CSV table of C-alpha atoms and ligand atoms in Angstrom, one decimal:
chain,number,residue,atom,x,y,z
A,1,MET,CA,16.0,-11.4,46.6
A,2,THR,CA,19.4,-10.4,45.7
A,3,LYS,CA,20.9,-11.2,42.1
A,4,GLN,CA,24.5,-12.5,41.7
A,5,CYS,CA,26.6,-14.2,38.7
A,6,PRO,CA,28.7,-16.9,39.4
A,7,VAL,CA,32.0,-15.9,40.3
A,8,GLY,CA,35.1,-17.9,39.6
A,9,VAL,CA,38.3,-17.8,41.8
A,10,PHE,CA,41.6,-19.4,41.7
A,11,ASP,CA,44.7,-19.8,43.2
A,12,SER,CA,47.5,-22.3,43.5
A,13,GLY,CA,46.1,-23.5,46.6
A,14,VAL,CA,44.4,-22.3,49.7
A,15,GLY,CA,45.6,-18.8,49.5
A,16,GLY,CA,42.4,-17.6,47.5
A,17,LEU,CA,40.4,-18.5,50.5
A,18,THR,CA,41.5,-15.1,51.7
A,19,VAL,CA,39.7,-13.4,48.7
A,20,VAL,CA,36.8,-15.8,49.3
A,21,GLN,CA,36.5,-14.6,52.8
A,22,GLN,CA,36.4,-11.0,51.5
A,23,ILE,CA,33.6,-11.9,49.0
A,24,SER,CA,31.8,-13.5,51.7
A,25,GLN,CA,31.8,-10.5,53.8
A,26,GLN,CA,30.9,-8.0,51.0
A,27,ILE,CA,28.9,-10.2,48.6
A,28,PRO,CA,27.5,-12.6,51.0
A,29,GLU,CA,24.8,-13.6,48.7
A,30,GLY,CA,27.3,-14.5,45.9
A,31,ARG,CA,28.1,-17.9,44.3
A,32,ILE,CA,31.5,-18.9,44.2
A,33,ILE,CA,33.3,-21.9,42.2
A,34,TYR,CA,36.8,-21.9,43.5
A,35,PHE,CA,39.8,-23.7,41.9
A,36,GLY,CA,42.9,-24.6,43.9
A,37,ASP,CA,45.9,-25.9,41.7
A,38,THR,CA,47.2,-27.7,44.7
A,39,ALA,CA,48.9,-30.5,42.1
A,40,HIS,CA,51.2,-27.6,41.2
A,41,VAL,CA,51.5,-25.5,44.4
A,42,PRO,CA,53.8,-23.4,45.1
A,43,TYR,CA,53.6,-21.4,42.1
A,44,GLY,CA,56.4,-18.9,43.2
A,45,ALA,CA,59.3,-20.6,41.6
A,46,ARG,CA,57.7,-21.5,38.3
A,47,SER,CA,58.2,-20.1,34.9
A,48,ARG,CA,56.2,-17.1,33.4
A,49,GLU,CA,55.2,-19.6,30.5
A,50,GLU,CA,54.1,-22.4,33.0
A,51,LEU,CA,52.2,-19.8,35.3
A,52,ILE,CA,50.5,-18.5,31.8
A,53,ARG,CA,49.5,-22.2,30.9
A,54,PHE,CA,47.9,-23.0,34.3
A,55,ALA,CA,45.9,-20.0,34.6
A,56,ASP,CA,44.7,-20.3,30.9
A,57,ILE,CA,43.6,-24.0,31.7
A,58,ILE,CA,42.1,-23.1,35.1
A,59,CYS,CA,40.1,-20.2,33.4
A,60,GLN,CA,38.6,-22.5,30.8
A,61,PHE,CA,37.6,-25.0,33.6
A,62,LEU,CA,35.9,-22.1,35.7
A,63,LEU,CA,34.1,-21.1,32.5
A,64,ASP,CA,32.9,-24.6,31.9
A,65,GLN,CA,31.4,-24.7,35.4
A,66,GLY,CA,29.4,-21.5,34.4
A,67,ALA,CA,31.7,-18.8,36.0
A,68,GLU,CA,30.7,-15.3,34.5
A,69,VAL,CA,33.5,-13.3,36.1
A,70,ILE,CA,36.8,-14.6,37.3
A,71,VAL,CA,39.0,-13.4,39.9
A,72,ASP,CA,42.5,-14.5,39.6
A,73,ALA,CA,43.3,-14.6,43.3
A,74,CYS,CA,46.8,-15.3,42.7
A,75,ASN,CA,49.4,-12.4,42.6
A,76,SER,CA,52.0,-14.7,40.7
A,77,THR,CA,49.6,-15.3,37.9
A,78,SER,CA,47.8,-11.6,38.0
A,79,ALA,CA,51.6,-10.4,37.5
A,80,VAL,CA,52.4,-12.5,34.5
A,81,ALA,CA,49.2,-13.7,33.2
A,82,LEU,CA,46.5,-11.2,33.5
A,83,ASP,CA,46.9,-9.5,30.2
A,84,PHE,CA,46.9,-13.0,28.2
A,85,LEU,CA,43.7,-13.8,30.0
A,86,LYS,CA,41.9,-10.6,29.5
A,87,GLU,CA,43.0,-10.5,25.6
A,88,LYS,CA,41.8,-14.4,25.5
A,89,TYR,CA,38.5,-14.6,27.4
A,90,ALA,CA,35.4,-12.3,27.0
A,91,VAL,CA,34.4,-12.4,30.7
A,92,PRO,CA,35.6,-9.8,33.0
A,93,ILE,CA,38.9,-11.1,35.0
A,94,ILE,CA,40.1,-9.0,38.0
A,95,GLY,CA,43.9,-9.6,39.2
A,96,VAL,CA,44.9,-8.8,42.8
A,97,ILE,CA,47.9,-6.6,41.9
A,98,GLU,CA,46.4,-3.3,40.9
A,99,PRO,CA,43.8,-3.3,43.5
A,100,GLY,CA,46.3,-4.0,46.3
A,101,LEU,CA,48.8,-1.3,44.9
A,102,GLU,CA,45.8,1.0,44.6
A,103,ALA,CA,45.1,0.7,48.5
A,104,ALA,CA,48.8,1.0,49.6
A,105,VAL,CA,49.2,4.4,47.5
A,106,SER,CA,46.3,5.7,49.2
A,107,GLN,CA,47.2,4.6,52.7
A,108,THR,CA,50.9,5.4,52.6
A,109,ARG,CA,51.9,8.6,54.4
A,110,ASN,CA,55.8,8.5,53.8
A,111,GLY,CA,55.5,7.2,50.2
A,112,ARG,CA,57.6,4.0,51.2
A,113,VAL,CA,55.7,0.7,50.4
A,114,GLY,CA,57.0,-2.4,50.9
A,115,VAL,CA,55.7,-5.6,48.8
A,116,ILE,CA,56.4,-9.0,50.2
A,117,ALA,CA,55.3,-11.8,47.5
A,118,THR,CA,56.5,-14.8,45.8
A,119,GLU,CA,59.8,-15.2,43.7
A,120,ALA,CA,57.7,-14.9,40.5
A,121,THR,CA,55.9,-11.9,41.5
A,122,ILE,CA,59.0,-10.2,42.8
A,123,LYS,CA,61.0,-10.9,39.8
A,124,SER,CA,58.2,-9.5,37.5
A,125,ALA,CA,58.3,-6.1,39.2
A,126,ALA,CA,54.5,-5.8,38.4
A,127,HIS,CA,54.0,-3.5,41.5
A,128,LYS,CA,56.7,-1.2,40.4
A,129,ASP,CA,55.7,-1.2,36.8
A,130,LYS,CA,52.2,-0.5,37.5
A,131,ALA,CA,53.0,2.4,40.2
A,132,GLN,CA,55.2,3.9,37.4
A,133,ILE,CA,52.0,3.6,34.9
A,134,ARG,CA,49.9,5.3,37.5
A,135,GLY,CA,52.4,8.0,38.1
A,136,ALA,CA,52.2,7.2,41.7
A,137,ASP,CA,54.7,8.9,43.8
A,138,VAL,CA,55.8,6.0,45.9
A,139,PHE,CA,59.2,4.1,46.5
A,140,ILE,CA,58.5,0.4,46.4
A,141,VAL,CA,60.8,-2.3,48.1
A,142,GLY,CA,60.1,-5.8,47.2
A,143,GLN,CA,60.8,-8.9,49.2
A,144,ALA,CA,60.3,-12.7,47.9
A,145,CYS,CA,59.3,-14.7,50.9
A,146,PRO,CA,59.6,-18.5,49.5
A,147,LEU,CA,59.2,-19.9,53.0
A,148,PHE,CA,55.5,-18.6,53.5
A,149,VAL,CA,53.5,-20.6,51.0
A,150,PRO,CA,54.6,-24.0,52.4
A,151,ILE,CA,54.1,-22.7,56.1
A,152,VAL,CA,50.4,-21.6,54.9
A,153,GLU,CA,49.7,-24.8,53.1
A,154,SER,CA,50.5,-26.7,55.9
A,155,GLY,CA,48.6,-24.6,58.3
A,156,LYS,CA,51.3,-23.7,60.4
A,157,VAL,CA,50.7,-19.9,60.5
A,158,THR,CA,51.5,-19.2,64.1
A,159,SER,CA,54.4,-21.4,64.4
A,160,GLN,CA,57.8,-20.6,65.5
A,161,GLU,CA,58.8,-21.4,61.8
A,162,ALA,CA,56.5,-18.8,60.6
A,163,TYR,CA,57.8,-16.2,63.1
A,164,MET,CA,61.3,-16.7,62.5
A,165,ALA,CA,60.8,-16.5,58.7
A,166,ALA,CA,58.8,-13.3,58.8
A,167,LYS,CA,61.4,-11.8,60.9
A,168,LYS,CA,64.1,-12.4,58.4
A,169,TYR,CA,61.9,-11.4,55.6
A,170,LEU,CA,60.7,-8.0,57.1
A,171,GLU,CA,64.0,-6.8,58.2
A,172,PRO,CA,65.2,-5.3,55.1
A,173,LEU,CA,61.8,-3.5,54.6
A,174,GLN,CA,61.8,-2.2,58.1
A,175,LYS,CA,65.3,-1.0,57.5
A,176,ALA,CA,64.0,0.9,54.1
A,177,GLY,CA,61.5,2.6,56.3
A,178,ILE,CA,58.2,1.5,55.1
A,179,ASP,CA,55.0,2.7,56.6
A,180,THR,CA,52.8,0.5,54.4
A,181,LEU,CA,52.9,-3.1,53.4
A,182,ILE,CA,51.4,-4.9,50.6
A,183,LEU,CA,50.6,-8.5,51.3
A,184,GLY,CA,51.6,-9.5,47.6
A,185,CYS,CA,50.7,-13.2,47.9
A,186,THR,CA,47.1,-14.3,48.7
A,187,HIS,CA,48.4,-16.8,51.2
A,188,TYR,CA,50.0,-14.1,53.5
A,189,PRO,CA,46.9,-12.6,55.0
A,190,PHE,CA,46.8,-15.7,57.1
A,191,LEU,CA,50.0,-14.5,58.6
A,192,THR,CA,48.8,-11.1,59.4
A,193,PRO,CA,49.0,-11.7,63.1
A,194,VAL,CA,52.8,-12.6,63.2
A,195,LEU,CA,53.7,-9.9,60.5
A,196,GLN,CA,51.8,-7.0,62.4
A,197,GLU,CA,53.3,-8.1,65.7
A,198,ILE,CA,56.9,-7.8,64.2
A,199,LEU,CA,56.2,-4.6,62.3
A,200,GLY,CA,54.3,-3.0,65.1
A,201,PRO,CA,51.4,-0.7,65.1
A,202,ASP,CA,52.7,2.2,62.7
A,203,VAL,CA,53.0,0.0,59.7
A,204,THR,CA,49.7,-0.4,57.8
A,205,VAL,CA,49.2,-4.1,56.3
A,206,VAL,CA,47.3,-4.0,53.3
A,207,ASP,CA,45.4,-7.0,52.0
A,208,PRO,CA,44.6,-6.4,48.5
A,209,ALA,CA,41.6,-8.6,48.7
A,210,VAL,CA,39.5,-6.0,50.1
A,211,GLU,CA,40.1,-3.6,47.3
A,212,THR,CA,39.8,-6.6,44.6
A,213,VAL,CA,36.5,-7.6,45.9
A,214,ARG,CA,35.3,-4.1,45.9
A,215,GLN,CA,36.2,-3.8,42.2
A,216,LEU,CA,34.3,-7.4,41.9
A,217,LYS,CA,31.2,-6.3,43.5
A,218,LYS,CA,30.8,-3.3,41.1
A,219,VAL,CA,31.3,-5.8,38.1
A,220,VAL,CA,28.9,-8.4,39.6
A,221,ASP,CA,26.3,-5.8,40.4
A,222,SER,CA,26.4,-4.6,36.8
A,223,ILE,CA,26.0,-8.1,35.4
A,224,ASN,CA,22.9,-8.6,37.5
A,225,LYS,CA,22.0,-12.3,36.9
A,226,TYR,CA,20.3,-14.6,38.6
A,227,ASP,CA,22.0,-17.8,40.4
A,228,ILE,CA,22.0,-20.1,43.3
A,229,ILE,CA,22.2,-17.8,46.2
A,230,GLY,CA,25.3,-17.8,48.1
A,231,SER,CA,26.4,-21.6,47.1
A,232,HIS,CA,30.0,-22.2,47.0
A,233,GLU,CA,32.0,-25.0,45.3
A,234,TYR,CA,35.4,-26.0,45.7
A,235,PHE,CA,37.8,-27.9,43.1
A,236,VAL,CA,41.5,-28.8,43.6
A,237,SER,CA,44.0,-30.8,41.2
A,238,GLY,CA,45.6,-32.4,43.8
A,239,GLU,CA,44.4,-34.4,46.7
A,240,PRO,CA,41.4,-32.8,48.5
A,241,GLU,CA,41.5,-33.8,52.1
A,242,MET,CA,44.6,-31.6,52.8
A,243,PHE,CA,42.8,-28.6,51.3
A,244,GLN,CA,39.8,-29.5,53.3
A,245,GLN,CA,41.5,-29.8,56.6
A,246,VAL,CA,44.0,-26.8,56.0
A,247,GLY,CA,41.4,-24.7,54.8
A,248,GLU,CA,38.7,-25.1,57.3
A,249,LYS,CA,41.7,-24.5,60.0
A,250,LEU,CA,42.6,-21.3,58.3
A,251,ILE,CA,39.2,-19.8,57.8
A,252,GLY,CA,38.6,-20.2,61.4
A,253,HIS,CA,37.4,-23.9,61.8
A,254,GLN,CA,34.5,-23.4,59.7
A,255,LYS,CA,33.2,-25.8,57.5
A,256,LEU,CA,33.8,-25.9,53.5
A,257,PRO,CA,31.6,-27.9,51.3
A,258,LYS,CA,33.0,-31.1,50.0
A,259,VAL,CA,36.0,-30.4,48.1
A,260,LYS,CA,36.2,-32.2,44.8
A,261,GLN,CA,39.2,-33.5,42.9
A,262,VAL,CA,39.2,-32.9,39.1
A,263,SER,CA,41.9,-33.8,36.6
A,264,LEU,CA,42.6,-31.5,33.9
A,265,ASN,CA,44.8,-31.8,31.0
A,266,TRP,CA,48.0,-29.7,31.8
A,267,GLY,CA,49.5,-30.5,28.7
A,268,ASP,CA,52.8,-31.6,30.5
B,301,DGL,N1,48.8,-17.4,46.3
B,301,DGL,C1,49.6,-17.2,45.2
B,301,DGL,C2,50.0,-15.8,45.1
B,301,DGL,O1,49.2,-14.8,45.3
B,301,DGL,C3,50.6,-18.2,44.8
B,301,DGL,C4,51.6,-18.5,45.8
B,301,DGL,C5,52.4,-19.9,45.6
B,301,DGL,O2,51.8,-20.9,45.1
B,301,DGL,O3,53.6,-19.8,45.3
B,301,DGL,O4,51.2,-15.4,44.6
């Protein structure tokens, strides 16, 4: 029997399900405790202080539920809160920014990498900073896409609205000659068919979840704890029905366990 430790995963809403899908592929026996902060979605326009406070409260909740590793499956909080969280909590906490950058740096052929993300992530310049720290020889072009999260949260990922927004957001990146695009928000992989159709086959679209979960697997294997095999639990701060309905649609009409609403003390 395979052994796994409980993995806490959080995001502002359904976006982290793209990371859960990767966990299910790479660590099918993994136990997941998911938190979607649907009372506060979208995170993109929120301040650094707010994002750190939300991420902190959510991590404490996941630890109280028994998580022994946490995946910050939100680029916006990974960009601004990860250092704080790693400093504060003793468990391993994995973000999504560095894995995405790592994958893009290894895949680009012309060194021109686009990043589409929330306003908070683009404003943080986290990808550019990390690239500089790594000494990576890449030119990064960022583009905030504020319309995407509401589109994904309402499940309209193949709508005309999604297509029009994507065309507008991708144009400057295409003009900049990118050959690789980082999906710098965990909601965006649900838009991959639309994005790839506009970009064409010559642009590589990078979903950071793949590399994130590769790194998670190493951590989980090293902890080597027993737990309930493969069980998933879902919690949200807003109303659970919408998350349940849209989440199931986005993951290909598969069933999610019953999503539970929890009320946390957000300090506001
Ligand atoms: N999915 C999150 C991210 O990766 C947050 C999006 C949002 O709520 O604006 O940035």
